[in-house]
Short mmCIF file of C-alpha atoms in Angstrom, two decimals:
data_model
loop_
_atom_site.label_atom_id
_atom_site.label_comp_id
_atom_site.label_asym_id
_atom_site.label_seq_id
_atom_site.Cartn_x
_atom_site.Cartn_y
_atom_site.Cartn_z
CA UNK R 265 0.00 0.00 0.00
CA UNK R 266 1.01 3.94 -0.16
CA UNK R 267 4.11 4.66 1.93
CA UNK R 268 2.32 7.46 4.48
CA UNK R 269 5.39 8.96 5.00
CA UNK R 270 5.32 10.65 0.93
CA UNK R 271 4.29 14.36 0.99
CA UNK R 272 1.01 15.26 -1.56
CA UNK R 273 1.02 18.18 -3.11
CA UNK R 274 -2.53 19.19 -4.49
CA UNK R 275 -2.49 22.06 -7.13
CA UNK R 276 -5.62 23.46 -7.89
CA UNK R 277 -8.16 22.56 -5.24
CA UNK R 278 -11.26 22.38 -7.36
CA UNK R 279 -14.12 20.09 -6.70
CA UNK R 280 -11.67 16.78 -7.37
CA UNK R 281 -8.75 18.64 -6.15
CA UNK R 282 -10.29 19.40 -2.92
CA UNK R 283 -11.75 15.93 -2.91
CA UNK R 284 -8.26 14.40 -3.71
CA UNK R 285 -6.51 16.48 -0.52
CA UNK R 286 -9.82 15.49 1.33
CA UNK R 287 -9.70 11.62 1.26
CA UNK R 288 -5.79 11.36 1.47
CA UNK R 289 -5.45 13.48 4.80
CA UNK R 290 -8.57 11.18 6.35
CA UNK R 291 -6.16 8.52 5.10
CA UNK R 292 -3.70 9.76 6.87
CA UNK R 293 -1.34 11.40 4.41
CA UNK R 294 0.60 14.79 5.22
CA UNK R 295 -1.05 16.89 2.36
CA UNK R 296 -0.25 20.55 1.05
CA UNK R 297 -1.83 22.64 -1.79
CA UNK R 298 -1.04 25.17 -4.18
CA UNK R 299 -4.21 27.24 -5.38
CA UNK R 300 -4.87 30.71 -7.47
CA UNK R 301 -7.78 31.84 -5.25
CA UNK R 302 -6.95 32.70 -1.54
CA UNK R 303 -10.63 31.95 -0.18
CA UNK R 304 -10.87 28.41 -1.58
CA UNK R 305 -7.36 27.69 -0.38
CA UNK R 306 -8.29 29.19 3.04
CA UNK R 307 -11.51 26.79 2.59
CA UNK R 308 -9.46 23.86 2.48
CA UNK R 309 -7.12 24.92 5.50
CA UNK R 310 -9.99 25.88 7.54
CA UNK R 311 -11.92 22.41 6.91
CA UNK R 312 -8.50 20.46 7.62
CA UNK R 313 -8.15 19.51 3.88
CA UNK R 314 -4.53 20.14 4.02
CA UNK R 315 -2.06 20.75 6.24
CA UNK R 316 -0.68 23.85 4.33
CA UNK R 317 -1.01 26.01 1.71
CA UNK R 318 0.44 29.20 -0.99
CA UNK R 319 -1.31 31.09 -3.71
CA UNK R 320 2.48 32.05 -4.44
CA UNK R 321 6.02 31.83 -3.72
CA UNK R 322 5.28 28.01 -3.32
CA UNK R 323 8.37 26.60 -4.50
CA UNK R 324 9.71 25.16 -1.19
CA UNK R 325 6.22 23.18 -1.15
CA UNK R 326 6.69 21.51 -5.11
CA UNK R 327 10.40 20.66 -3.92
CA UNK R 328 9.25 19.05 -1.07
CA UNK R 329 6.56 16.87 -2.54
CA UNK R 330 7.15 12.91 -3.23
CA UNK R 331 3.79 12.80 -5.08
CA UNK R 332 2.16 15.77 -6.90
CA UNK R 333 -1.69 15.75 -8.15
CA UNK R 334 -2.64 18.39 -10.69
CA UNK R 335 -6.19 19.41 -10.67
CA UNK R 336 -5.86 22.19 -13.41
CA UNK R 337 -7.19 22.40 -16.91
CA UNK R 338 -5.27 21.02 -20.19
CA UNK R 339 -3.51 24.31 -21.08
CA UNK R 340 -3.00 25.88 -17.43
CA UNK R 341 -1.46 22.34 -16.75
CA UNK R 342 1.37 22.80 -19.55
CA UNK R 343 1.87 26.16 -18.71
CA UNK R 344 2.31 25.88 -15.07
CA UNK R 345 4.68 22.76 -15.83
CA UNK R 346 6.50 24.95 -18.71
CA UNK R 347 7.40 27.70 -15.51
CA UNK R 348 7.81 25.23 -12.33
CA UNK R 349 8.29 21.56 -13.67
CA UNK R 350 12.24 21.64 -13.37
CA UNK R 351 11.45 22.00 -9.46
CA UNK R 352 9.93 18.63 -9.24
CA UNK R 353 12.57 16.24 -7.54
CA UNK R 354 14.25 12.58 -8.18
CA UNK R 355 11.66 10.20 -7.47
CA UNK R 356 8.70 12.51 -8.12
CA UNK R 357 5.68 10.96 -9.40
CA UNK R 358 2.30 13.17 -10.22
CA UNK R 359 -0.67 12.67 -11.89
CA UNK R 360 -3.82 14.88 -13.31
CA UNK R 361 -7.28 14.63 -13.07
CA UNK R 362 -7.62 16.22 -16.55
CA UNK R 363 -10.54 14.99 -19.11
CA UNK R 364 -8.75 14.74 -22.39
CA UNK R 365 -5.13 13.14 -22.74
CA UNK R 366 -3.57 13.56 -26.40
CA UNK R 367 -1.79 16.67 -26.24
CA UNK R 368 -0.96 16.43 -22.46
CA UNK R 369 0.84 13.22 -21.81
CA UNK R 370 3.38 13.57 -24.14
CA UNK R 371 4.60 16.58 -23.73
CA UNK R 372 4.39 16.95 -19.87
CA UNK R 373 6.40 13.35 -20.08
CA UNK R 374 8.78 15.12 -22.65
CA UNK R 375 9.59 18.21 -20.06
CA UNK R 376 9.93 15.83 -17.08
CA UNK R 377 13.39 16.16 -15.15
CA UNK R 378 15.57 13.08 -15.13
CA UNK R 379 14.20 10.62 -12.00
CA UNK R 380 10.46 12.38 -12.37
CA UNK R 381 7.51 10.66 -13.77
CA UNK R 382 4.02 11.69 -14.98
CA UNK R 383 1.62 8.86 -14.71
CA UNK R 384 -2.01 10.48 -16.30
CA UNK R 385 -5.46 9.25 -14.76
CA UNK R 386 -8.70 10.65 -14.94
CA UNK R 387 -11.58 10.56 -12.33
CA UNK R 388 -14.72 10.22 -13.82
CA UNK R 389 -16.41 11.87 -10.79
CA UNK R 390 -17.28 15.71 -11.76
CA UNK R 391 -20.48 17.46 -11.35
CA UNK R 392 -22.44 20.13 -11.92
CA UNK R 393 -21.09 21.47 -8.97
CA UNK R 394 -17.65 23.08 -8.70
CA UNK R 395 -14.74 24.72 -6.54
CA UNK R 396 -13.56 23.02 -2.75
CA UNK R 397 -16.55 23.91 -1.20
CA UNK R 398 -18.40 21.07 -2.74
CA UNK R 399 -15.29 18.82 -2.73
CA UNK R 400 -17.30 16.62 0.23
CA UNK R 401 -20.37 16.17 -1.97
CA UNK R 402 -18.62 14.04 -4.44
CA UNK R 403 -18.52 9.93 -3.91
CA UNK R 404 -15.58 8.33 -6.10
CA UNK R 405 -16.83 4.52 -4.63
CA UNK R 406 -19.57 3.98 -7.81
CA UNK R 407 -16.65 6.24 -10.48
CA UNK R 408 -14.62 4.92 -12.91
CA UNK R 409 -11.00 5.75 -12.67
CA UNK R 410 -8.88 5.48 -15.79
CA UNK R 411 -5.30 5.21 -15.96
CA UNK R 412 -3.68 5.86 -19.18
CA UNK R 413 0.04 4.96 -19.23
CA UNK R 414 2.38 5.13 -22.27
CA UNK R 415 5.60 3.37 -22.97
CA UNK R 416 7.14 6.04 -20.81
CA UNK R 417 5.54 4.85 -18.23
CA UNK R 418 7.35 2.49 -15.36
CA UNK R 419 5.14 -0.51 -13.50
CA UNK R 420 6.62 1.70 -9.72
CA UNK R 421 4.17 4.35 -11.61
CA UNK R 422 1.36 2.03 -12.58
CA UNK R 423 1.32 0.62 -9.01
CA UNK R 424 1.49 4.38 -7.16
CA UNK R 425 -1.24 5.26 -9.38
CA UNK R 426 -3.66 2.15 -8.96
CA UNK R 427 -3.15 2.32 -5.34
CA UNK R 428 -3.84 5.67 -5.02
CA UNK R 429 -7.24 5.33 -6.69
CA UNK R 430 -7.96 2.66 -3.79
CA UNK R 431 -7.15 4.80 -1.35
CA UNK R 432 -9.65 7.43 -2.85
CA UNK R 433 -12.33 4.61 -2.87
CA UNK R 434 -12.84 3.99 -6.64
CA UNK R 435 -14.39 0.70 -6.93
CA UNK R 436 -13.39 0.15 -10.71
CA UNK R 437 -10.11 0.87 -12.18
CA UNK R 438 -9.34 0.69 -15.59
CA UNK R 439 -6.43 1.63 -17.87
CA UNK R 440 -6.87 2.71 -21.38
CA UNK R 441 -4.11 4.33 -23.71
CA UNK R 442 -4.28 8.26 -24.42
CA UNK R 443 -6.11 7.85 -27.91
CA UNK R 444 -7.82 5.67 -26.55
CA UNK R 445 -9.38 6.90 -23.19
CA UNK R 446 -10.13 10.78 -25.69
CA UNK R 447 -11.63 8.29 -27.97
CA UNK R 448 -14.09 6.95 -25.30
CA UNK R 449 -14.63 9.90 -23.05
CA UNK R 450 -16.01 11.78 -26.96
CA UNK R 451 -18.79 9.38 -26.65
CA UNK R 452 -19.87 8.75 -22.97
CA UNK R 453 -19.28 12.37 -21.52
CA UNK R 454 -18.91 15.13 -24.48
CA UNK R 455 -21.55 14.27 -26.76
CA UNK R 456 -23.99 13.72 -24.02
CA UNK R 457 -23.05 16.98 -22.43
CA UNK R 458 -23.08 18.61 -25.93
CA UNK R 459 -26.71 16.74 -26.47
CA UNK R 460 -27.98 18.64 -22.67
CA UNK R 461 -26.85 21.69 -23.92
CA UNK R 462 -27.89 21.78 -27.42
CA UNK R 463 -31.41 20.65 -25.77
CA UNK R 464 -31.18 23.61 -23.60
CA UNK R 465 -30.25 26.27 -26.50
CA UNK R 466 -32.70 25.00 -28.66
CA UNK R 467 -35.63 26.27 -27.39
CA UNK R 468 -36.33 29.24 -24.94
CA UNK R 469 -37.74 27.28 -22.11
CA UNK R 470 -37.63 29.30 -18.90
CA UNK R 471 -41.17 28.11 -18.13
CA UNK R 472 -41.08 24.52 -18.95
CA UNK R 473 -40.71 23.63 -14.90
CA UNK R 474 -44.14 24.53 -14.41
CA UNK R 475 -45.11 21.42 -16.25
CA UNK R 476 -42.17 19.48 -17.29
CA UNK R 477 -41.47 15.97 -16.46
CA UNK R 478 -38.34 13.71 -15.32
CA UNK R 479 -37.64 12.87 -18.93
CA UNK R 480 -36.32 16.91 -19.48
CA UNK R 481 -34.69 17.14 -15.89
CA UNK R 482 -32.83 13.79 -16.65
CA UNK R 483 -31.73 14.80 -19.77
CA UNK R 484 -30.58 18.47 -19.22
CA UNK R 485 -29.35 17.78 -15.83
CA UNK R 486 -25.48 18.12 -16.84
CA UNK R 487 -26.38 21.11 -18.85
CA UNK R 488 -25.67 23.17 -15.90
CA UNK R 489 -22.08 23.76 -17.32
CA UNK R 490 -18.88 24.96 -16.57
CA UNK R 491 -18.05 26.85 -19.73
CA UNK R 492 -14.56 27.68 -19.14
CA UNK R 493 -13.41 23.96 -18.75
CA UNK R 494 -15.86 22.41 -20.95
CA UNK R 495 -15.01 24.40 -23.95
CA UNK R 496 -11.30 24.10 -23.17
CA UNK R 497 -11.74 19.78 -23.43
CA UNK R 498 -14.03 20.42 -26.52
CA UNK R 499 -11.61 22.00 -28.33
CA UNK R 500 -8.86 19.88 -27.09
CA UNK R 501 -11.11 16.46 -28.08
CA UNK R 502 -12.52 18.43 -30.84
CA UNK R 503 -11.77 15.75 -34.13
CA UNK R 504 -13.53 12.62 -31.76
CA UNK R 505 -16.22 14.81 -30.32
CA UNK R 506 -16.96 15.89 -33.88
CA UNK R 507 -16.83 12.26 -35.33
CA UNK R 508 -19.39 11.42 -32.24
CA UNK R 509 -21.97 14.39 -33.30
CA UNK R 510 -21.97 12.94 -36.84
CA UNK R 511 -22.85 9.59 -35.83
CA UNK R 512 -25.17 10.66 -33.46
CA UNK R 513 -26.72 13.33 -36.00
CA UNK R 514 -27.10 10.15 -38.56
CA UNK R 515 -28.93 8.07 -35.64
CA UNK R 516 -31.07 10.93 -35.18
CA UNK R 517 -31.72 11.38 -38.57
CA UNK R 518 -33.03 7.99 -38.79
CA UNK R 519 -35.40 8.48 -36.30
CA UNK R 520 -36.57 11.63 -37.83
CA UNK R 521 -37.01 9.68 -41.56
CA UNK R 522 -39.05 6.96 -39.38
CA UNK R 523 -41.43 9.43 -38.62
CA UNK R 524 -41.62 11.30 -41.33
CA UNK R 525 -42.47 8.13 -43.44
CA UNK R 526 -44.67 7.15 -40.91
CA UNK R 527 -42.39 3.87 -40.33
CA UNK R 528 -43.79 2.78 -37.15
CA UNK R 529 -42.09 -0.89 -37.29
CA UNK R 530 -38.88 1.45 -38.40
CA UNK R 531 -39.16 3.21 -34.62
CA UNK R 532 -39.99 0.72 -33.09
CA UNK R 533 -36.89 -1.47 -33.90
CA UNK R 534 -34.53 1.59 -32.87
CA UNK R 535 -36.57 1.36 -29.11
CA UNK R 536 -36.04 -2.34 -29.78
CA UNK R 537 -32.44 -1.61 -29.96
CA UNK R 538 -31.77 0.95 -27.41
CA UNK R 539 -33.84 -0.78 -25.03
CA UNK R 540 -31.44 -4.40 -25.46
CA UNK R 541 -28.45 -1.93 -25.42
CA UNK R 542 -29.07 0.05 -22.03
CA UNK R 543 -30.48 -3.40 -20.46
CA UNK R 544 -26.75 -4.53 -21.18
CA UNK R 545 -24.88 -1.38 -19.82
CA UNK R 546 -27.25 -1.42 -16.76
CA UNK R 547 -26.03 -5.46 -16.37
CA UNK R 548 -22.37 -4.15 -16.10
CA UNK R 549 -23.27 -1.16 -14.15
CA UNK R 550 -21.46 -1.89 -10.56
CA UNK R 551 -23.81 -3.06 -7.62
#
């Protein structure tokens, strides 16, 4: 299991940042944090998320860290690694929480010091929610965690990383390459949040909770977005989340022929189908 005795470093303690510092010092790690906004880092001191913690002149607290977890966005990520990274010392290993991986991995691995290793992983735990203050709300134990290793990658790193995900309480662990995991994560999490908002855009509907049902609060639920981060992973997944719309946009279309034709045996094999298909997923869905 994780050696107690490693320092954590979080830096940015944002919903899974927080959550991250949370769980580890329960655990009974010595953690420390590195955040941009003096209130939420005074948040996380005051609720005994860390031990410590700088909105600047934190170099003493990256030298001093054994293990490092980034909680920043794609670009602030390689631009906070482009000014500090050469601080991280021999034996360092670190990991993000970030939502797409092509682009990232590789060049964060190129700029790593000699001895210093960047494992990436990505909780699939966000919410609607965000910032440390609702850190608490969030329940990794039913979350996948992905791990996405590359050849650069050493099984010390692999193990660090897989543990650490126990110790946060994910249930299911799962490793995926980069291309792979941005592949995957176009389907299951952009399209259906670019679906919720599209649904919300397309129609002014401030008064449809007077009389709306669950089907339009299930649906639109994750349309309550963050639109700093969520265009930033668009853009970054932009070529799979495009490929995704298309061949959702040609299922749709279907549907739409169907009805236009009046094919009522043509609709009702498409409920046929996604009623066999979400059986299935709902048969692997953990317990």
């Amino acid at each position: 299991m994780l050696d107690k005795s490693k320092r954590y470093l979080i830096v940015g303690l944002g919903l899974l940042g927080g959550k991250y510092a949370l769980e580890l010092t329960r655990a009974g790690f010595t953690v420390d944090g590195i955040n941009r906004s003096e209130t939420h880092l005074q948040y996380a001191l005051d609720h005994g998320y860390i031990r410590s913690g700088k909105t600047r002149d934190f170099e003493d607290l990256i030298q001093g860290a054994d293990h490092i977890i980034f909680g920043l966005y794609p670009t602030t990520l390689l631009a906070w690694f482009r000014q500090y990274g050469h601080l991280l010392k021999p034996g360092c290993i670190f990991t993000d929480v970030s939502g797409v991986k092509t682009g990232l991995v590789e060049p964060i691995q190129q700029m790593c010091p000699p001895g210093v290793e960047f494992i990436a992983s990505h909780p699939m735990a966000g919410r609607e929610t965000s910032s440390v203050e609702h850190a608490a709300e969030v329940n990794f134990a039913p979350a996948n965690f992905i791990i996405t290793p590359t050849t650069q990658n050493t099984p010390r790193a692999i193990v660090w990383i897989t543990e650490l995900a126990e110790v946060l309480g994910f249930e299911h662990i799962s490793t995926l390459t980069p291309a792979e995991h941005d592949r995957m994560i176009g389907y299951v999490s952009q399209l259906c949040h670019a679906i919720a908002v599209s649904l919300m855009c397309a129609n002014d509907n401030s008064a449809l909770c007077e009389y709306t049902g669950d089907s339009f609060r299930d649906l639109t639920r994750i349309a309550r977005i963050n639109e700093t981060m969520w265009s930033e992973l668009f853009l970054w997944n932009r070529e799979n989340l495009i490929a995704e719309i298309d061949q959702f946009d040609e299922a749709l279309g279907q549907l739409r022929q169907a009805l236009a034709s009046g094919d009522r045996a043509g609709l009702e094999e498409m409920f046929r189908l996604s009623t066999r298909r979400r059986a299935a997923f709902d048969k692997k869905q953990p317990d």
